[in-house]
XYZ file of C-alpha atoms in Angstrom:
748
model
C -20.048 -0.451 -17.706
C -17.825 -0.160 -14.611
C -18.185 3.582 -14.019
C -20.804 5.555 -12.109
C -23.311 7.194 -14.450
C -24.098 10.619 -13.022
C -27.628 11.982 -12.763
C -26.852 15.119 -10.762
C -23.887 17.042 -9.355
C -23.667 20.083 -7.084
C -21.503 23.142 -7.506
C -18.164 23.259 -5.649
C -18.502 25.200 -2.342
C -16.064 28.131 -1.973
C -12.853 27.153 -0.081
C -14.385 25.068 2.699
C -13.498 21.837 4.449
C -15.922 19.105 5.455
C -16.151 16.258 7.919
C -16.987 12.900 6.301
C -19.808 12.477 8.831
C -21.377 15.865 7.990
C -23.393 14.593 5.028
C -26.839 12.983 5.223
C -29.680 12.166 2.816
C -33.367 12.088 3.785
C -36.898 12.535 2.419
C -39.180 15.368 3.478
C -42.685 15.321 2.098
C -41.733 12.618 -0.461
C -38.986 14.951 -1.720
C -35.371 13.777 -1.523
C -32.831 16.112 0.082
C -29.122 15.967 0.890
C -27.718 18.078 3.740
C -24.047 18.939 4.295
C -22.219 20.830 7.022
C -18.786 22.446 6.819
C -16.116 23.317 9.365
C -16.850 26.980 8.661
C -20.336 26.446 10.092
C -22.471 26.473 6.926
C -25.462 24.099 6.735
C -26.569 23.466 3.155
C -29.654 21.676 1.820
C -29.652 20.333 -1.751
C -32.565 19.105 -3.841
C -30.955 16.676 -6.313
C -32.747 16.423 -9.623
C -31.887 16.598 -13.307
C -33.537 19.989 -13.565
C -31.566 21.416 -10.635
C -28.541 23.584 -11.418
C -26.525 22.189 -8.500
C -26.712 25.206 -6.195
C -27.924 24.751 -2.585
C -31.669 24.919 -2.048
C -31.029 26.655 1.282
C -27.924 27.851 3.165
C -27.949 28.479 6.914
C -25.038 29.956 8.852
C -24.231 28.346 12.188
C -21.580 29.856 14.423
C -19.563 26.723 15.184
C -17.992 24.022 12.972
C -20.333 21.172 12.025
C -18.873 17.755 12.855
C -21.741 15.383 12.071
C -25.319 15.360 10.724
C -28.067 12.777 11.138
C -31.775 12.795 10.301
C -34.370 10.685 12.065
C -36.365 10.292 15.266
C -34.559 11.427 18.440
C -35.621 11.590 22.103
C -39.354 12.030 21.337
C -41.524 9.495 19.521
C -42.807 10.200 16.003
C -40.973 13.513 15.714
C -38.381 13.667 12.923
C -35.500 16.071 13.354
C -32.047 16.919 12.019
C -29.311 16.415 14.639
C -26.324 18.760 14.229
C -23.173 17.990 16.237
C -20.807 20.848 17.045
C -17.628 20.757 19.178
C -19.443 21.512 22.477
C -23.105 21.416 21.469
C -25.655 19.128 19.826
C -28.860 20.646 18.477
C -32.075 19.147 17.099
C -33.912 21.034 14.330
C -37.332 20.375 12.864
C -37.495 20.903 9.110
C -40.277 22.353 6.972
C -40.145 22.906 3.244
C -41.698 25.813 1.403
C -41.620 26.678 -2.287
C -38.312 28.533 -2.094
C -36.521 27.576 1.094
C -36.023 25.111 3.929
C -37.206 26.377 7.328
C -35.343 25.101 10.407
C -36.727 25.413 13.934
C -34.662 24.511 16.983
C -36.353 21.856 19.106
C -33.724 21.115 21.716
C -30.031 21.693 22.316
C -27.639 20.171 24.829
C -24.335 21.683 25.917
C -21.590 19.062 26.121
C -19.090 19.049 28.981
C -16.475 17.285 26.804
C -15.342 18.159 23.272
C -17.298 15.978 20.844
C -15.886 13.597 18.220
C -18.927 11.701 16.869
C -22.370 10.437 17.934
C -24.907 7.699 17.285
C -28.657 7.448 17.897
C -29.979 4.247 19.419
C -32.573 2.840 21.820
C -30.507 2.741 24.982
C -33.548 2.407 27.307
C -35.226 -0.488 25.498
C -36.710 -1.369 22.143
C -39.974 0.506 22.843
C -38.324 3.791 23.823
C -37.414 6.555 21.329
C -33.771 6.649 20.253
C -31.354 8.405 22.598
C -28.266 10.300 21.469
C -24.826 9.013 22.534
C -21.891 11.407 21.966
C -18.267 10.228 22.123
C -15.753 12.870 23.186
C -12.131 13.403 22.230
C -10.957 12.631 25.770
C -12.784 9.318 26.203
C -16.286 9.972 27.591
C -19.779 8.987 26.450
C -22.543 11.541 26.977
C -25.934 9.811 26.814
C -28.779 12.254 26.146
C -32.351 11.104 26.724
C -35.626 13.033 26.687
C -35.337 13.838 30.396
C -31.656 13.859 31.322
C -28.043 13.653 30.190
C -25.254 11.739 31.909
C -21.550 11.160 31.192
C -19.638 7.860 31.455
C -15.917 7.127 30.931
C -14.915 4.724 28.141
C -12.780 1.855 29.507
C -9.144 1.620 28.398
C -9.499 4.672 26.135
C -6.624 6.162 24.108
C -8.015 7.709 20.904
C -11.625 8.116 19.677
C -12.863 6.017 16.761
C -16.006 4.429 15.307
C -18.440 2.850 17.757
C -21.978 1.458 17.836
C -24.580 0.105 20.262
C -26.788 -2.988 19.792
C -29.977 -2.564 21.893
C -31.050 -6.227 21.836
C -27.652 -7.311 23.174
C -27.234 -4.232 25.401
C -23.634 -3.976 24.225
C -21.290 -1.217 23.071
C -18.681 -1.986 20.401
C -15.656 0.316 20.128
C -12.767 0.495 17.652
C -9.661 0.840 19.838
C -6.459 2.659 18.910
C -4.410 -0.567 19.085
C -6.149 -1.971 15.972
C -8.712 -4.135 17.712
C -12.483 -4.088 18.284
C -13.751 -4.343 21.869
C -17.242 -5.091 23.185
C -18.499 -3.919 26.607
C -21.858 -4.617 28.200
C -24.024 -1.604 29.012
C -23.910 -2.244 32.749
C -20.090 -2.207 32.628
C -20.126 1.261 31.043
C -22.812 2.521 33.426
C -20.752 1.362 36.427
C -18.313 4.243 35.696
C -15.303 2.132 36.674
C -13.287 2.412 33.478
C -10.018 1.222 35.027
C -11.565 -2.031 36.265
C -13.949 -2.715 33.368
C -13.910 -6.185 31.842
C -14.496 -6.565 28.137
C -17.154 -8.957 26.865
C -14.964 -9.935 23.892
C -12.380 -8.432 21.564
C -11.079 -9.084 18.050
C -7.699 -7.921 16.700
C -8.137 -6.706 13.115
C -4.532 -5.460 12.821
C -5.297 -2.179 11.021
C -7.182 1.095 11.350
C -10.963 0.635 11.621
C -12.979 2.955 9.359
C -16.512 2.019 10.437
C -18.587 -0.532 12.375
C -21.977 -1.803 11.200
C -24.435 -4.263 12.776
C -27.315 -6.124 11.120
C -29.920 -8.339 12.771
C -30.133 -11.651 10.950
C -33.392 -13.490 10.357
C -33.188 -16.547 12.633
C -35.734 -18.852 14.171
C -34.912 -17.740 17.689
C -32.972 -14.836 19.165
C -29.703 -16.082 20.525
C -26.089 -16.579 19.584
C -25.117 -15.336 16.165
C -28.398 -13.456 15.715
C -26.373 -10.403 14.640
C -23.766 -9.845 11.968
C -21.182 -7.217 12.910
C -19.270 -5.757 9.968
C -15.847 -4.247 10.718
C -14.583 -2.167 7.786
C -10.807 -1.710 8.012
C -8.339 0.024 5.713
C -7.947 -3.085 3.545
C -10.076 -5.687 5.302
C -13.763 -6.439 5.757
C -14.247 -8.666 8.808
C -17.682 -10.071 9.685
C -18.119 -11.156 13.313
C -20.894 -12.899 15.176
C -22.428 -11.202 18.214
C -20.022 -13.086 20.515
C -16.934 -11.820 18.660
C -16.155 -14.929 16.604
C -14.836 -14.406 13.089
C -17.381 -15.408 10.477
C -15.875 -14.040 7.238
C -12.664 -12.189 6.361
C -12.249 -10.474 2.980
C -9.672 -8.163 1.427
C -10.336 -5.179 -0.804
C -7.954 -3.135 -2.924
C -7.050 0.425 -1.951
C -7.248 2.166 1.415
C -10.842 2.519 2.614
C -12.051 6.084 3.189
C -15.750 5.600 3.941
C -18.589 3.086 3.914
C -22.384 2.985 3.993
C -24.534 0.072 5.205
C -28.268 -0.502 4.951
C -30.855 -3.237 4.561
C -32.863 -3.659 1.370
C -35.739 -5.906 0.277
C -35.308 -6.552 -3.447
C -37.829 -9.400 -3.319
C -40.803 -10.271 -1.148
C -39.888 -11.907 2.174
C -36.186 -11.420 1.439
C -33.849 -9.047 3.259
C -30.339 -8.216 2.015
C -27.532 -6.561 3.959
C -26.035 -4.062 1.522
C -22.642 -2.474 2.081
C -20.870 0.113 -0.082
C -17.172 0.809 0.505
C -15.349 3.838 -0.951
C -11.570 3.676 -1.370
C -8.695 6.089 -1.874
C -8.085 4.704 -5.383
C -11.401 6.268 -6.555
C -13.425 3.056 -6.514
C -16.662 1.880 -4.931
C -17.214 -1.769 -3.982
C -20.738 -3.174 -3.606
C -21.348 -6.046 -1.163
C -24.615 -7.958 -0.744
C -24.719 -10.220 2.302
C -20.929 -9.779 2.570
C -20.253 -11.007 -0.954
C -18.683 -8.583 -3.393
C -20.986 -8.275 -6.418
C -19.700 -5.162 -8.196
C -16.962 -2.547 -8.340
C -16.997 0.749 -10.174
C -14.676 3.699 -10.751
C -15.234 7.353 -9.853
C -13.549 10.538 -11.002
C -12.767 11.669 -7.437
C -12.074 10.167 -4.007
C -15.312 9.816 -1.975
C -15.269 10.748 1.707
C -18.962 10.174 2.467
C -21.563 7.802 0.991
C -25.383 7.638 1.044
C -28.210 5.964 -0.832
C -31.072 8.183 -2.086
C -34.305 7.623 -3.975
C -35.099 10.070 -6.784
C -38.271 8.886 -8.553
C -38.512 6.942 -10.770
C -35.099 5.523 -9.759
C -34.568 3.987 -6.336
C -31.336 3.102 -4.573
C -29.147 5.714 -6.248
C -25.653 6.230 -4.842
C -24.687 9.703 -3.622
C -21.253 10.710 -2.391
C -19.278 13.790 -1.320
C -15.619 14.426 -2.203
C -12.908 16.336 -0.298
C -14.012 19.673 -1.775
C -17.621 19.209 -0.652
C -19.023 18.480 -4.110
C -22.030 16.137 -4.113
C -22.732 13.628 -6.888
C -25.666 11.270 -7.458
C -25.549 8.411 -9.947
C -26.214 4.771 -10.696
C -24.412 1.718 -12.006
C -24.654 1.426 -15.764
C -25.499 -2.258 -16.067
C -28.808 -3.988 -15.563
C -31.785 -3.654 -13.273
C -31.306 -5.080 -9.789
C -33.236 -4.867 -6.573
C -32.684 -1.560 -4.776
C -29.051 -1.212 -5.810
C -29.319 1.826 -8.018
C -29.125 -0.159 -11.252
C -31.923 1.148 -13.522
C -32.272 -0.363 -16.995
C -30.597 1.535 -19.797
C -32.719 1.857 -22.970
C -29.704 1.682 -25.317
C -28.383 -1.583 -23.815
C -30.862 -4.429 -23.557
C -30.398 -7.447 -21.332
C -29.967 -9.676 -24.380
C -27.216 -7.447 -25.773
C -25.464 -7.381 -22.423
C -25.722 -11.185 -22.101
C -24.253 -11.710 -25.585
C -21.428 -9.293 -24.829
C -20.559 -11.009 -21.550
C -20.604 -14.433 -23.247
C -18.076 -13.195 -25.818
C -15.874 -11.733 -23.083
C -15.985 -14.964 -21.060
C -15.161 -16.988 -24.169
C -12.087 -14.838 -24.888
C -10.972 -15.142 -21.280
C -11.335 -18.931 -21.357
C -9.249 -19.134 -24.554
C -6.305 -17.226 -23.056
C -3.571 -19.662 -21.913
C -3.122 -19.508 -18.147
C 0.653 -19.304 -17.837
C 0.407 -18.243 -14.199
C -0.698 -21.294 -12.256
C -0.513 -19.353 -8.988
C -1.204 -15.691 -8.274
C 0.341 -14.081 -5.209
C -0.822 -10.674 -3.947
C 0.751 -8.649 -1.140
C -1.051 -6.087 1.036
C 1.204 -3.679 2.934
C -0.137 -1.024 5.299
C 1.903 1.892 6.662
C -0.345 1.845 9.725
C 0.880 -1.653 10.650
C 4.101 -2.201 8.662
C 5.149 -5.297 10.626
C 2.160 -7.312 9.383
C 2.204 -8.321 5.710
C -0.897 -9.950 4.280
C -0.469 -12.536 1.511
C -3.308 -13.626 -0.750
C -2.865 -16.864 -2.733
C -5.102 -17.529 -5.737
C -4.797 -20.693 -7.849
C -5.694 -20.652 -11.540
C -5.681 -24.458 -11.640
C -8.183 -26.942 -10.180
C -5.474 -28.286 -7.895
C -1.978 -27.297 -6.770
C 0.024 -29.418 -4.341
C 2.534 -28.662 -1.604
C 2.322 -24.870 -1.894
C 4.798 -23.055 0.378
C 6.160 -19.542 0.501
C 9.565 -18.271 1.667
C 10.565 -14.660 2.369
C 13.993 -13.303 1.407
C 14.469 -10.369 3.786
C 17.419 -8.062 4.569
C 19.586 -8.876 7.587
C 17.918 -6.017 9.464
C 14.826 -8.267 9.734
C 14.873 -11.516 11.657
C 14.400 -14.741 9.735
C 10.746 -15.251 8.793
C 9.229 -18.688 9.117
C 7.947 -20.049 5.783
C 4.215 -20.286 5.142
C 3.074 -23.823 4.395
C -0.166 -23.512 2.432
C -0.468 -27.170 1.451
C -2.860 -28.173 -1.323
C -4.924 -25.464 -3.033
C -8.005 -25.357 -5.191
C -9.255 -22.269 -7.031
C -10.461 -20.636 -3.809
C -8.580 -17.641 -2.434
C -6.518 -18.125 0.733
C -5.122 -15.386 2.960
C -2.144 -15.554 5.337
C -0.180 -13.120 7.479
C 3.562 -12.769 7.789
C 5.075 -10.893 10.734
C 8.318 -8.936 10.307
C 10.449 -8.340 13.412
C 13.515 -6.086 13.212
C 16.929 -7.433 14.265
C 19.933 -5.717 15.859
C 21.605 -5.169 12.464
C 21.600 -1.641 10.981
C 18.513 -0.836 8.888
C 19.396 -0.977 5.189
C 17.303 -1.573 2.064
C 13.528 -2.112 2.145
C 12.911 -4.631 -0.642
C 11.596 -8.103 0.199
C 11.248 -11.026 -2.212
C 8.617 -13.710 -1.715
C 9.265 -17.056 -3.404
C 6.328 -19.453 -3.677
C 7.064 -23.073 -4.644
C 4.355 -25.504 -5.705
C 3.658 -28.693 -7.631
C 1.072 -29.075 -10.392
C -1.322 -31.966 -10.812
C 0.980 -33.361 -13.513
C 3.925 -33.381 -11.087
C 5.776 -30.302 -12.429
C 7.649 -28.245 -9.822
C 7.143 -24.514 -10.459
C 7.758 -21.249 -8.616
C 6.356 -17.730 -8.377
C 8.257 -14.667 -7.097
C 6.949 -11.287 -5.964
C 9.134 -8.352 -4.960
C 7.842 -5.416 -2.908
C 9.039 -2.699 -0.533
C 8.158 -2.657 3.142
C 7.344 0.749 4.718
C 10.389 2.338 6.351
C 8.164 3.010 9.400
C 8.843 -0.616 10.391
C 12.294 0.382 11.660
C 11.250 3.615 13.421
C 10.588 3.515 17.130
C 10.055 7.228 17.802
C 11.069 10.788 16.838
C 13.223 12.961 19.085
C 15.000 16.330 18.827
C 18.072 16.238 16.615
C 21.255 14.622 17.932
C 24.514 15.523 16.171
C 26.293 12.462 14.796
C 29.937 12.042 13.634
C 29.266 10.931 10.007
C 27.122 12.993 7.632
C 26.149 13.352 3.987
C 24.537 16.338 2.281
C 22.020 15.781 -0.517
C 20.452 18.515 -2.637
C 16.859 18.818 -3.830
C 16.189 18.778 -7.580
C 12.997 20.736 -8.231
C 10.726 22.153 -5.560
C 12.145 22.023 -2.038
C 9.983 19.900 0.256
C 10.310 20.600 3.976
C 10.806 17.786 6.462
C 7.376 18.511 7.966
C 5.817 17.990 4.521
C 7.942 14.960 3.653
C 7.333 13.148 6.959
C 3.734 14.284 7.428
C 2.737 11.007 9.090
C 5.126 11.720 11.992
C 4.817 14.323 14.744
C 8.209 16.042 14.490
C 9.607 17.609 17.680
C 11.227 20.414 15.629
C 10.331 21.864 12.234
C 13.749 21.882 10.598
C 15.520 18.908 12.190
C 14.853 15.718 14.106
C 16.281 12.294 14.943
C 14.827 8.846 14.377
C 15.365 6.357 17.196
C 15.278 2.998 15.435
C 14.044 -0.319 16.757
C 17.599 -1.681 17.187
C 18.648 1.362 19.249
C 20.485 3.233 16.465
C 19.941 6.982 16.118
C 19.953 8.784 12.759
C 19.334 12.483 12.195
C 17.891 14.624 9.410
C 17.952 18.399 9.070
C 17.029 20.830 6.309
C 18.559 23.975 4.811
C 15.713 25.499 2.816
C 17.825 28.465 1.697
C 20.312 26.215 -0.138
C 17.677 23.521 -0.907
C 19.566 20.697 0.793
C 19.242 18.087 3.525
C 21.850 16.820 5.991
C 21.823 13.112 6.836
C 23.719 12.047 9.965
C 24.553 8.707 11.561
C 27.068 7.140 13.915
C 28.936 5.271 11.150
C 29.044 5.327 7.354
C 26.988 2.152 6.917
C 24.126 3.545 9.014
C 23.569 6.385 6.517
C 21.612 3.927 4.328
C 18.345 4.094 6.275
C 17.873 7.899 6.501
C 18.828 8.242 2.812
C 16.232 5.682 1.738
C 13.605 7.029 4.174
C 14.020 10.532 2.721
C 13.788 9.172 -0.838
C 10.609 7.250 -0.007
C 9.028 10.289 1.656
C 9.720 12.410 -1.437
C 8.549 9.737 -3.886
C 5.001 11.141 -4.002
C 6.383 14.532 -5.176
C 8.397 15.493 -8.247
C 11.440 16.306 -6.118
C 14.543 14.115 -6.502
C 17.875 14.116 -4.656
C 21.423 14.833 -5.846
C 24.719 14.020 -4.088
C 27.641 16.282 -5.094
C 30.451 15.441 -2.653
C 33.067 12.700 -2.716
C 31.919 9.266 -1.592
C 33.893 8.642 1.610
C 34.790 5.019 0.996
C 37.564 5.196 3.587
C 34.873 5.218 6.301
C 33.561 1.917 4.933
C 37.042 0.433 4.486
C 37.487 -0.420 8.187
C 34.389 -2.660 8.148
C 35.618 -4.437 5.009
C 39.073 -5.055 6.505
C 37.639 -6.335 9.792
C 35.195 -8.578 7.939
C 37.993 -9.995 5.768
C 40.166 -10.669 8.807
C 37.344 -12.584 10.457
C 36.774 -14.644 7.292
C 40.489 -15.483 7.153
C 40.426 -16.342 10.851
C 37.379 -18.565 10.304
C 39.160 -20.361 7.456
C 42.294 -20.927 9.572
C 40.269 -22.167 12.531
C 38.423 -24.630 10.318
C 41.760 -25.878 8.934
C 43.022 -26.436 12.484
C 39.743 -28.152 13.374
C 40.126 -30.480 10.386
C 43.720 -31.281 11.418
C 42.610 -31.983 15.003
C 39.865 -34.310 13.741
C 42.493 -36.222 11.686
C 44.743 -36.417 14.725
C 41.827 -37.688 16.805
C 41.194 -40.442 14.259
C 44.868 -41.478 14.379
C 44.807 -41.635 18.187
C 41.618 -43.697 18.142
C 43.162 -46.138 15.633
C 46.327 -46.422 17.772
C 44.225 -47.116 20.858
C 42.324 -49.886 19.093
C 45.527 -51.431 17.642
C 47.322 -51.414 20.996
C 44.259 -52.778 22.786
C 43.854 -55.661 20.322
C 47.612 -56.519 20.167
C 48.818 -59.986 21.317
C 51.124 -58.361 23.844
C 49.163 -55.377 25.183
C 51.064 -52.236 26.126
C 50.063 -49.459 28.572
C 47.557 -46.925 27.204
C 48.394 -44.008 29.510
C 50.269 -41.942 26.920
C 47.535 -42.427 24.306
C 44.783 -41.596 26.814
C 46.609 -38.390 27.696
C 46.999 -37.551 24.018
C 43.296 -38.301 23.422
C 42.345 -35.965 26.262
C 44.502 -33.145 24.812
C 43.113 -33.563 21.293
C 39.537 -33.597 22.611
C 40.227 -30.425 24.606
C 41.679 -28.763 21.493
C 38.562 -29.696 19.503
C 36.285 -28.150 22.141
C 38.342 -24.944 22.230
C 38.435 -24.684 18.429
C 34.687 -25.264 18.192
C 34.066 -22.528 20.767
C 36.401 -20.108 18.947
C 34.650 -20.819 15.617
C 31.230 -20.136 17.189
C 32.475 -16.855 18.695
C 34.031 -15.863 15.372
C 30.809 -16.648 13.521
C 28.820 -14.540 16.003
C 31.098 -11.562 15.268
C 30.747 -12.239 11.533
C 26.945 -12.141 11.791
C 27.138 -8.659 13.320
C 29.482 -7.463 10.586
C 27.327 -9.064 7.872
C 24.533 -6.607 8.686
C 26.927 -3.637 8.689
C 28.386 -4.705 5.331
C 24.918 -5.031 3.837
C 23.973 -1.559 5.067
C 27.333 -0.160 3.905
C 26.918 -1.496 0.373
C 23.382 -0.027 0.332
C 24.850 3.354 1.324
C 27.462 3.134 -1.446
C 24.884 2.134 -4.049
C 22.508 4.922 -3.018
C 25.208 7.639 -3.054
C 26.549 6.351 -6.394
C 23.092 6.539 -7.945
C 22.526 10.044 -6.526
C 25.911 11.249 -7.839
C 25.157 10.661 -11.525
C 22.143 10.742 -13.820
C 22.204 7.156 -15.029
C 19.847 5.572 -17.488
C 17.483 2.986 -16.054
C 19.485 -0.027 -17.292
C 22.640 1.247 -15.571
C 20.725 1.972 -12.378
C 19.461 -1.614 -12.389
C 23.019 -2.827 -12.986
C 24.385 -0.989 -9.931
C 21.516 -2.132 -7.710
C 21.321 -5.757 -8.814
C 24.884 -6.818 -9.685
C 26.894 -5.391 -6.782
C 26.036 -7.890 -4.014
C 24.441 -6.533 -0.857
C 24.020 -9.901 0.789
C 27.302 -11.127 2.244
C 25.898 -13.969 4.330
C 26.776 -17.575 3.394
C 28.601 -16.556 0.199
C 31.336 -18.682 -1.384
C 34.201 -17.963 -1.937
C 33.332 -14.940 0.201
C 31.694 -11.544 0.040
C 34.912 -9.670 -0.704
C 35.725 -11.808 -3.751
C 32.187 -11.552 -5.107
C 32.116 -7.780 -4.636
C 35.521 -7.454 -6.317
C 34.425 -9.414 -9.387
C 31.042 -7.656 -9.576
C 32.601 -4.190 -9.353
C 35.070 -5.036 -12.117
C 32.140 -6.044 -14.320
C 30.050 -2.973 -13.424
C 32.994 -0.645 -14.068
C 33.601 -2.216 -17.462
C 29.943 -1.813 -18.495
C 29.585 1.757 -17.239
C 32.851 3.104 -18.677
C 33.069 0.953 -21.796
C 36.732 0.080 -21.103
C 38.265 -3.307 -20.414
C 39.275 -3.672 -16.779
C 42.304 -5.822 -16.047
C 41.964 -7.522 -12.677
C 44.050 -10.077 -10.842
C 40.939 -11.999 -9.820
C 41.955 -15.567 -9.111
C 45.620 -14.951 -10.064
C 46.878 -15.514 -6.528
C 45.335 -17.230 -3.573
C 45.723 -14.366 -1.100
C 45.141 -11.396 -3.438
C 42.639 -9.900 -1.006
C 45.043 -9.708 1.906
C 45.396 -6.087 0.871
C 41.799 -4.905 0.873
C 42.854 -1.609 -0.693
C 42.328 -3.281 -4.083
C 38.577 -3.249 -3.354
C 38.705 0.337 -2.129
C 40.702 1.513 -5.156
C 38.193 -0.137 -7.453
C 35.331 1.839 -5.900
C 37.390 5.032 -6.183
C 38.252 4.390 -9.838
C 34.572 3.744 -10.556
C 33.556 7.065 -9.028
C 36.404 9.026 -10.644
C 35.858 7.628 -14.160
C 32.231 8.721 -14.049
C 33.439 12.278 -13.431
C 32.046 15.214 -11.441
C 33.487 13.830 -8.187
C 36.821 15.099 -6.772
C 39.514 12.638 -5.790
C 39.445 11.353 -2.219
């Protein structure tokens, strides 16, 4: 029911690559055709039908790569043509069909002065004029081609090319900018050719990569504000704007969007529907009618281009092209619906389908809803600092809903989201992550949602997810040698750094350095001959981030990492000792502060007693003593604040250091999953606000972990003496004994 039922499929073209825009469907002489163009310069025409064997009806060789195809009326009225965009040329062809082939005749061609990226066809000179061609270049220029002339205009505030459109009635251009926002400029602003001084009409920040822009004219009583709906299709968001840039609707969809197709249909008399089909990287298609999602179906491949074709007797069939250039045409296997490619199936009647859906709905209603609140998280590598949260209530009413984020110390504290009362409608919020000055460590974040039911029960919901490591990266630079390093080996196929970090532009093929947001520098280099990677950082604790970043980059492959050397705990020992000294100092300062407060109370009582005595005595000595005690309190308070500031810095280093130790320990041995979870979850990474202190907790946790992993009883002096951690070597020796007892690691 939720899969595309295929009617026709083409053969796979031989070793070619295709632009998503180089696929178009059209009718010629009441016969449906689909045309594709490849980067190798081959123009193919297909005649999709059940009787067809899937080979091209006609193939035409063109010298240059084909970037985009479009069929319609261009430049001259009532003359249909196929527009073919090439890197420095756009050509119009008239098409004629014979019994055995498609005949193309060149009508007009225009040489472009700037390398092309994409084009649109629109009525730039008025609603009565034939559509002109507007080409956007790679370097930020619009070339407007009319029947009589061609002129070039700079795009204001241009950085990278993207989707764009033009609305003739509003005389406005709408561009998708590289900084994840949509900008509107009036036509006269573009035609003024003053890009540096151009003022935008409006803009909307969508916060992610824009895939396509669509505009529909709405049926209103008078032309004016909000007479257009502008659909912005992002990677995970569908935003609908009015013609003045105001947000009308915001929806989320699963999976990263690859392509979309928009058109208007008239399923009933005097009724117009805005149809939108979105194709995602997870091999799904989502169907929207008037910006409401009505259906979703699964495909066998990832679509890169979508169209709607009519193959009698079925109208509104969905056609798509995959990465290999294979075309498929099919329909949704459900019931008949207006112009949506949903023909009736003879083996499933409407009554049978209705009975089946009633049974399904009954079973769903009988399932106990244990989850009162559902919490979904959308994370995008394109904008890793913005996390989108979707709340969905399964109850008619939830009260006082709020959400808190438990983040590592390398991220600044995140303000909680106060949702308030919720019904069964979906609500979406955004949470911004800002990196701190602490070293980057682990990537996991836990969201805790607290809420109250209608009956007064207090419940919670937790979701754990990983943030993209790109959040911490500021830029890539040539490799800088660092004093502390670790070498990890590749298990399985060796993946180069260029392949692993394909979303970065590396300055060198075999080595590079990450400059992180807090100013730290970490380096990675490869040794393909010995199948190993070198991780470098300034200190031991800062090795955590490059280790985890490399693991995450290799997670999509079958390659794993192995660490064979000794774990250099002595490099981490200095941080532990300094942290323990500061905790002891903090404890002593607080003791002195408590003593000073007691002394202050005694002085105040003495002052009151002497003042109220029958024979008053001078107060000079007590006033002097009061002044000294007050001064001591101020100094102690200042020293405690300074000590706590130093502790906060070391807290982040300790957290990163423990993450480094955990990661190297896991890479040193092939543990079962339950032991991996034990090492990651029991040994505490968070050292902030712990009682009786991070060192004590780590000592007890390591004793427990060692006992579980080795199966031997560990005798510890935990709690036997008050100052047992004055010698922090007990913690270090425990780590060493853990590593040695697991074997395969030399003594250090």
